[in-house]
Tab-separated table of C-alpha atoms in Angstrom:
chain	number	residue	atom	x	y	z
A	413	MET	CA	8.157	3.650	5.833
A	414	VAL	CA	8.459	2.804	2.163
A	415	LEU	CA	5.866	0.395	0.816
A	416	HIS	CA	6.312	-1.664	-2.315
A	417	LEU	CA	3.829	-3.400	-4.557
A	418	SER	CA	4.934	-6.641	-2.957
A	419	ASN	CA	3.320	-5.411	0.297
A	420	PHE	CA	-0.043	-5.440	-1.483
A	421	PHE	CA	0.339	-8.339	-3.898
A	422	GLN	CA	1.695	-11.684	-2.775
A	423	LEU	CA	2.824	-13.134	-6.089
A	424	THR	CA	4.805	-16.360	-5.849
A	425	GLU	CA	5.306	-17.277	-9.508
A	426	LEU	CA	6.704	-14.025	-10.851
A	427	ASN	CA	8.133	-15.772	-13.899
A	428	GLU	CA	4.561	-16.295	-15.129
A	429	TYR	CA	4.055	-12.508	-15.494
A	430	LYS	CA	5.101	-9.814	-17.898
A	431	LEU	CA	5.128	-6.218	-16.658
A	432	HIS	CA	3.349	-3.967	-19.154
A	433	LEU	CA	4.439	-0.320	-19.088
A	434	ALA	CA	1.786	1.436	-21.155
A	435	THR	CA	2.898	4.829	-22.505
A	436	TRP	CA	2.030	7.341	-25.242
A	437	ASN	CA	1.644	5.487	-28.553
A	438	GLY	CA	2.065	8.508	-30.803
A	439	GLU	CA	-1.659	9.259	-30.834
A	440	ASN	CA	-3.178	8.598	-27.415
A	441	GLN	CA	-2.210	8.436	-23.774
A	442	PRO	CA	-3.175	5.186	-22.030
A	443	LEU	CA	-4.253	7.193	-18.968
A	444	ASP	CA	-6.800	9.042	-21.103
A	445	ALA	CA	-8.006	5.741	-22.559
A	446	PHE	CA	-8.422	4.304	-19.061
A	447	ILE	CA	-10.514	7.307	-17.990
A	448	ARG	CA	-12.681	7.184	-21.121
A	449	ASP	CA	-13.495	3.498	-21.201
A	450	ARG	CA	-12.170	0.404	-19.447
A	451	LYS	CA	-12.739	-1.677	-22.589
A	452	GLU	CA	-10.581	0.761	-24.542
A	453	TRP	CA	-7.890	0.329	-21.902
A	454	ASP	CA	-8.243	-3.461	-22.175
A	455	GLY	CA	-7.338	-3.072	-25.840
A	456	TRP	CA	-3.972	-1.603	-24.908
A	457	ASN	CA	-3.150	-4.922	-23.260
A	458	SER	CA	-4.375	-7.115	-26.097
A	459	TYR	CA	-2.446	-5.265	-28.818
A	460	ARG	CA	0.374	-7.342	-30.218
A	461	LYS	CA	3.380	-6.020	-32.061
A	462	GLU	CA	5.494	-8.135	-34.416
A	463	ILE	CA	7.524	-9.254	-31.407
A	464	ASN	CA	5.648	-11.591	-29.076
A	465	GLU	CA	6.130	-9.421	-25.981
A	466	PHE	CA	3.430	-10.906	-23.764
A	467	ASN	CA	4.671	-14.455	-24.034
A	468	ARG	CA	3.690	-15.473	-20.514
A	469	ASP	CA	0.403	-16.458	-18.910
A	470	TYR	CA	-0.235	-13.149	-17.128
A	471	ILE	CA	0.212	-9.401	-17.638
A	472	LEU	CA	0.563	-6.958	-14.751
A	473	ALA	CA	-0.306	-3.630	-16.335
A	474	LEU	CA	0.858	-0.155	-15.326
A	475	ILE	CA	-0.349	3.089	-16.922
A	476	ASP	CA	1.968	6.046	-17.441
A	477	PHE	CA	0.603	8.706	-15.065
A	478	TYR	CA	1.897	11.501	-17.274
A	479	PRO	CA	0.903	14.416	-14.966
A	480	GLN	CA	3.699	13.123	-12.697
A	481	PRO	CA	6.880	11.838	-14.396
A	482	GLY	CA	8.111	8.527	-13.041
A	483	VAL	CA	4.690	7.639	-11.603
A	484	TRP	CA	2.412	4.848	-12.854
A	485	LEU	CA	-1.176	3.870	-12.165
A	486	PHE	CA	-2.028	0.238	-11.506
A	487	GLY	CA	-4.119	-0.939	-14.453
A	488	GLY	CA	-4.960	-4.486	-13.447
A	489	VAL	CA	-3.848	-8.060	-14.054
A	490	TYR	CA	-4.768	-9.876	-17.256
A	491	ARG	CA	-4.604	-13.519	-18.221
A	492	VAL	CA	-3.350	-14.302	-21.715
A	493	LEU	CA	-5.687	-16.918	-23.169
A	494	TYR	CA	-4.305	-17.097	-26.696
A	495	ARG	CA	-1.245	-15.539	-28.270
A	496	GLY	CA	-2.136	-16.267	-31.869
A	497	PRO	CA	0.263	-17.435	-34.580
A	498	GLU	CA	3.826	-16.210	-34.500
A	499	ARG	CA	3.213	-14.057	-37.585
A	500	ASN	CA	0.371	-11.941	-38.937
A	501	SER	CA	-1.365	-11.561	-35.575
A	502	HIS	CA	-2.047	-8.121	-34.136
A	503	SER	CA	-3.797	-9.022	-30.917
A	504	TYR	CA	-3.788	-11.374	-27.984
A	505	LYS	CA	-6.899	-12.918	-26.563
A	506	ILE	CA	-6.950	-11.836	-22.930
A	507	GLU	CA	-9.303	-11.629	-19.991
A	508	ARG	CA	-9.307	-9.226	-17.082
A	509	THR	CA	-8.796	-11.064	-13.788
A	510	ASN	CA	-10.188	-10.115	-10.388
A	511	PHE	CA	-6.723	-10.020	-8.862
A	512	GLY	CA	-6.201	-6.593	-7.286
A	513	GLU	CA	-9.412	-5.299	-8.897
A	514	GLU	CA	-10.198	-3.095	-5.887
A	515	LEU	CA	-6.903	-1.251	-6.451
A	516	VAL	CA	-7.194	-0.692	-10.207
A	517	GLY	CA	-6.977	3.021	-10.928
A	518	ARG	CA	-6.241	3.767	-7.268
A	519	LEU	CA	-2.705	2.573	-6.667
A	520	LYS	CA	0.018	4.965	-7.832
A	521	ILE	CA	3.486	3.494	-8.201
A	522	LYS	CA	6.951	5.020	-8.514
A	523	PHE	CA	9.161	3.312	-11.053
A	524	GLN	CA	11.935	4.499	-13.365
A	525	ARG	CA	11.421	2.845	-16.705
A	526	PRO	CA	14.628	1.182	-17.948
A	527	GLY	CA	14.874	2.089	-21.611
A	528	ARG	CA	11.904	2.163	-23.960
A	529	LYS	CA	10.547	-1.380	-23.786
A	530	ARG	CA	6.883	-1.727	-22.917
A	531	SER	CA	7.225	-5.342	-21.730
A	532	LEU	CA	9.568	-6.511	-18.962
A	533	ARG	CA	10.046	-9.690	-16.991
A	534	LEU	CA	8.264	-9.003	-13.729
A	535	GLU	CA	10.689	-10.958	-11.537
A	536	ASN	CA	13.485	-8.542	-12.455
A	537	TYR	CA	11.596	-5.413	-11.359
A	538	PHE	CA	8.880	-6.411	-8.890
A	539	ASP	CA	10.877	-5.275	-5.850
A	540	GLN	CA	11.485	-1.870	-7.470
A	541	LEU	CA	7.782	-0.991	-7.726
A	542	GLU	CA	7.330	1.499	-4.898
A	543	VAL	CA	3.845	2.595	-3.807
A	544	ALA	CA	3.478	6.379	-4.126
A	545	ALA	CA	-0.163	6.809	-3.083
A	546	LEU	CA	-3.471	5.044	-2.649
A	547	LEU	CA	-6.379	7.082	-3.991
A	548	GLU	CA	-9.799	6.928	-2.352
A	549	GLU	CA	-11.491	6.419	-5.727
A	550	PRO	CA	-10.263	5.257	-9.141
A	551	TYR	CA	-8.546	8.107	-10.948
A	552	SER	CA	-10.930	10.016	-13.233
A	553	GLY	CA	-8.750	12.933	-14.342
A	554	GLU	CA	-7.279	16.114	-12.945
A	555	PRO	CA	-9.779	18.487	-11.263
A	556	PHE	CA	-10.861	21.656	-13.031
A	557	PRO	CA	-7.812	23.966	-12.750
A	558	GLY	CA	-9.625	27.312	-12.835
A	559	TYR	CA	-10.479	29.456	-15.835
A	560	GLU	CA	-7.091	31.196	-15.853
A	561	ASN	CA	-5.171	27.913	-16.020
A	562	ILE	CA	-6.762	26.163	-18.984
A	563	ARG	CA	-4.000	25.321	-21.412
A	564	HIS	CA	-4.560	21.714	-22.370
A	565	ASP	CA	-3.868	19.378	-25.255
A	566	PHE	CA	-6.791	18.481	-27.486
A	567	SER	CA	-6.414	14.813	-26.485
A	568	TYR	CA	-6.802	15.651	-22.801
A	569	LEU	CA	-9.864	17.824	-23.366
A	570	GLU	CA	-11.289	15.054	-25.526
A	571	THR	CA	-11.180	12.784	-22.498
A	572	VAL	CA	-12.684	15.477	-20.259
A	573	ILE	CA	-15.604	16.171	-22.580
A	574	LEU	CA	-16.352	12.617	-23.691
A	575	SER	CA	-16.370	11.437	-20.079
A	576	GLY	CA	-18.570	14.401	-19.098
A	577	ARG	CA	-16.383	15.480	-16.191
A	578	PRO	CA	-18.913	17.225	-13.903
A	579	ASP	CA	-16.505	19.806	-12.441
A	580	TRP	CA	-15.276	20.916	-15.879
A	581	LYS	CA	-18.779	20.894	-17.346
A	582	ALA	CA	-20.289	22.923	-14.508
A	583	ALA	CA	-17.547	25.533	-14.885
A	584	LEU	CA	-17.641	25.865	-18.669
A	585	GLU	CA	-21.205	25.302	-19.818
A	586	ASN	CA	-22.573	28.592	-18.433
A	587	VAL	CA	-19.828	31.005	-19.483
A	588	LYS	CA	-19.048	32.754	-22.737
A	589	GLY	CA	-15.461	33.301	-23.721
A	590	VAL	CA	-12.619	33.787	-26.169
A	591	TYR	CA	-10.117	30.990	-26.781
A	592	VAL	CA	-7.155	30.202	-28.958
A	593	ILE	CA	-6.134	26.930	-30.574
A	594	PHE	CA	-2.376	26.585	-31.069
A	595	ASP	CA	-0.953	24.180	-33.638
A	596	LYS	CA	2.285	22.848	-32.149
A	597	SER	CA	3.520	21.560	-35.505
A	598	ASN	CA	3.800	24.975	-37.170
A	599	GLY	CA	3.036	27.699	-34.606
A	600	LYS	CA	-0.200	28.756	-36.304
A	601	LYS	CA	-3.168	29.734	-34.182
A	602	TYR	CA	-6.916	30.083	-34.427
A	603	VAL	CA	-8.862	32.533	-32.250
A	604	GLY	CA	-12.517	31.753	-31.637
A	605	ALA	CA	-15.342	32.639	-29.293
A	606	ALA	CA	-18.336	31.064	-27.599
A	607	TYR	CA	-21.364	33.322	-27.290
A	608	GLY	CA	-25.089	33.350	-27.945
A	609	GLU	CA	-26.761	30.361	-26.333
A	610	THR	CA	-23.574	28.307	-26.703
A	611	GLY	CA	-21.322	28.105	-23.660
A	612	VAL	CA	-17.626	27.245	-23.828
A	613	TRP	CA	-18.354	23.603	-22.963
A	614	SER	CA	-20.740	23.216	-25.887
A	615	ARG	CA	-18.470	25.057	-28.321
A	616	TRP	CA	-15.452	22.996	-27.378
A	617	SER	CA	-17.556	19.855	-27.688
A	618	ASP	CA	-17.922	20.771	-31.368
A	619	TYR	CA	-14.145	20.677	-31.751
A	620	ILE	CA	-13.844	17.388	-29.907
A	621	GLY	CA	-16.487	15.822	-32.123
A	622	THR	CA	-15.060	17.025	-35.421
A	623	GLY	CA	-11.493	18.165	-34.823
A	624	HIS	CA	-12.266	21.481	-36.518
A	625	GLY	CA	-15.520	22.920	-35.143
A	626	TRP	CA	-16.586	23.766	-38.737
A	627	ASN	CA	-14.067	26.586	-39.095
A	628	ASN	CA	-13.052	26.860	-42.754
A	629	GLU	CA	-9.272	26.574	-42.524
A	630	LEU	CA	-9.331	24.020	-39.725
A	631	THR	CA	-11.911	21.983	-41.652
A	632	LYS	CA	-9.617	21.853	-44.686
A	633	LEU	CA	-6.743	20.760	-42.457
A	634	ILE	CA	-8.616	18.014	-40.600
A	635	ASP	CA	-10.390	16.748	-43.728
A	636	LYS	CA	-6.944	16.216	-45.223
A	637	LYS	CA	-5.046	14.868	-42.210
A	638	GLY	CA	-7.766	13.393	-39.973
A	639	ILE	CA	-8.740	14.072	-36.384
A	640	SER	CA	-5.542	12.388	-35.194
A	641	TYR	CA	-3.757	15.568	-36.316
A	642	ALA	CA	-5.784	17.569	-33.796
A	643	ARG	CA	-5.014	15.050	-31.063
A	644	GLU	CA	-1.301	15.261	-31.745
A	645	ASN	CA	-0.914	18.985	-32.347
A	646	PHE	CA	-3.725	21.177	-31.000
A	647	VAL	CA	-3.556	22.960	-27.650
A	648	LEU	CA	-6.573	24.945	-26.410
A	649	THR	CA	-6.255	27.948	-24.123
A	650	LEU	CA	-9.095	30.000	-22.669
A	651	LEU	CA	-8.064	33.640	-23.084
A	652	GLU	CA	-11.096	35.290	-21.469
A	653	TYR	CA	-14.349	34.186	-19.885
A	654	ARG	CA	-17.529	36.141	-19.151
A	655	PRO	CA	-20.860	35.379	-17.425
A	656	ALA	CA	-23.575	33.912	-19.645
A	657	LYS	CA	-25.586	37.145	-19.430
A	658	THR	CA	-22.779	39.168	-21.058
A	659	ASP	CA	-23.801	40.937	-24.266
A	660	ASP	CA	-22.570	39.002	-27.300
A	661	ARG	CA	-21.165	42.174	-28.844
A	662	LEU	CA	-18.632	42.503	-26.030
A	663	VAL	CA	-17.439	38.925	-26.541
A	664	GLN	CA	-17.139	39.529	-30.284
A	665	GLU	CA	-15.152	42.705	-29.659
A	666	ARG	CA	-12.764	40.803	-27.400
A	667	GLU	CA	-12.455	38.066	-30.018
A	668	GLU	CA	-11.463	40.706	-32.571
A	669	PHE	CA	-8.928	42.162	-30.117
A	670	TRP	CA	-7.218	38.799	-29.705
A	671	LYS	CA	-7.180	38.114	-33.425
A	672	GLN	CA	-5.244	41.344	-33.892
A	673	ALA	CA	-3.045	40.840	-30.845
A	674	LEU	CA	-2.015	37.316	-31.856
A	675	LEU	CA	-1.881	38.069	-35.610
A	676	SER	CA	-3.995	35.001	-36.192
A	677	ARG	CA	-5.087	36.156	-39.626
A	678	ALA	CA	-1.621	36.811	-41.011
A	679	PHE	CA	0.040	33.910	-39.189
A	680	GLY	CA	-2.794	31.558	-38.380
A	681	TYR	CA	-6.026	29.915	-39.397
A	682	ASN	CA	-8.420	32.861	-39.035
A	683	GLN	CA	-9.850	34.216	-42.283
A	684	ASN	CA	-12.275	36.907	-41.122
């Protein structure tokens, strides 16, 4: 039996709603914003472009669930209190309603986005919103994938670390390791290592906080372009991991091996 959003929400005045399809804005994923902070997610619904897209009393918001193409996460219903002047306004005044609050972050919906618009008239698409799953708890991110499967964008790891995901933290804070940062914009790479009293979690937290982790070449790059460059272009991969009791010299030797293997001095950001 196929269920639709209409089986959960009995909305009678559909022409009072705009459907907000929140997707990648060139810098951040709305799903990551939702996980980090509900107030940050609220801001995605108050942002106003030059076109008055949310020109109705209510917004039914869906979040692009990017791990699964064509799937959206229910992000709540907002009331538009004030739209501002027709020009020179960059935000709406909104309030989060209690409508469907128990399903926010839990209801996954199948829907093929028609074109690239972020705002649609709800009455034209309400019957097409098919329920894909109902999660037991609000979505808080993908579970730790295992040490051998860490290949994640900087922006995703930023969400993991800033939200203090317990499964990721428990796995990474007590291991040493060698990692590589790939720059998608130019193919360059940086090989680094976490050893001493610093586990991988702590070392990667340095990158999330600064964008560069105080590495010389990366620092020059981020100082010039800003941390948004890291969010858009950096991918982190864990190459090797070792127990915390491993001798630091072994980790350093493996770091040197990977620098040579990946030619990260000649074609990357490593200097030494």
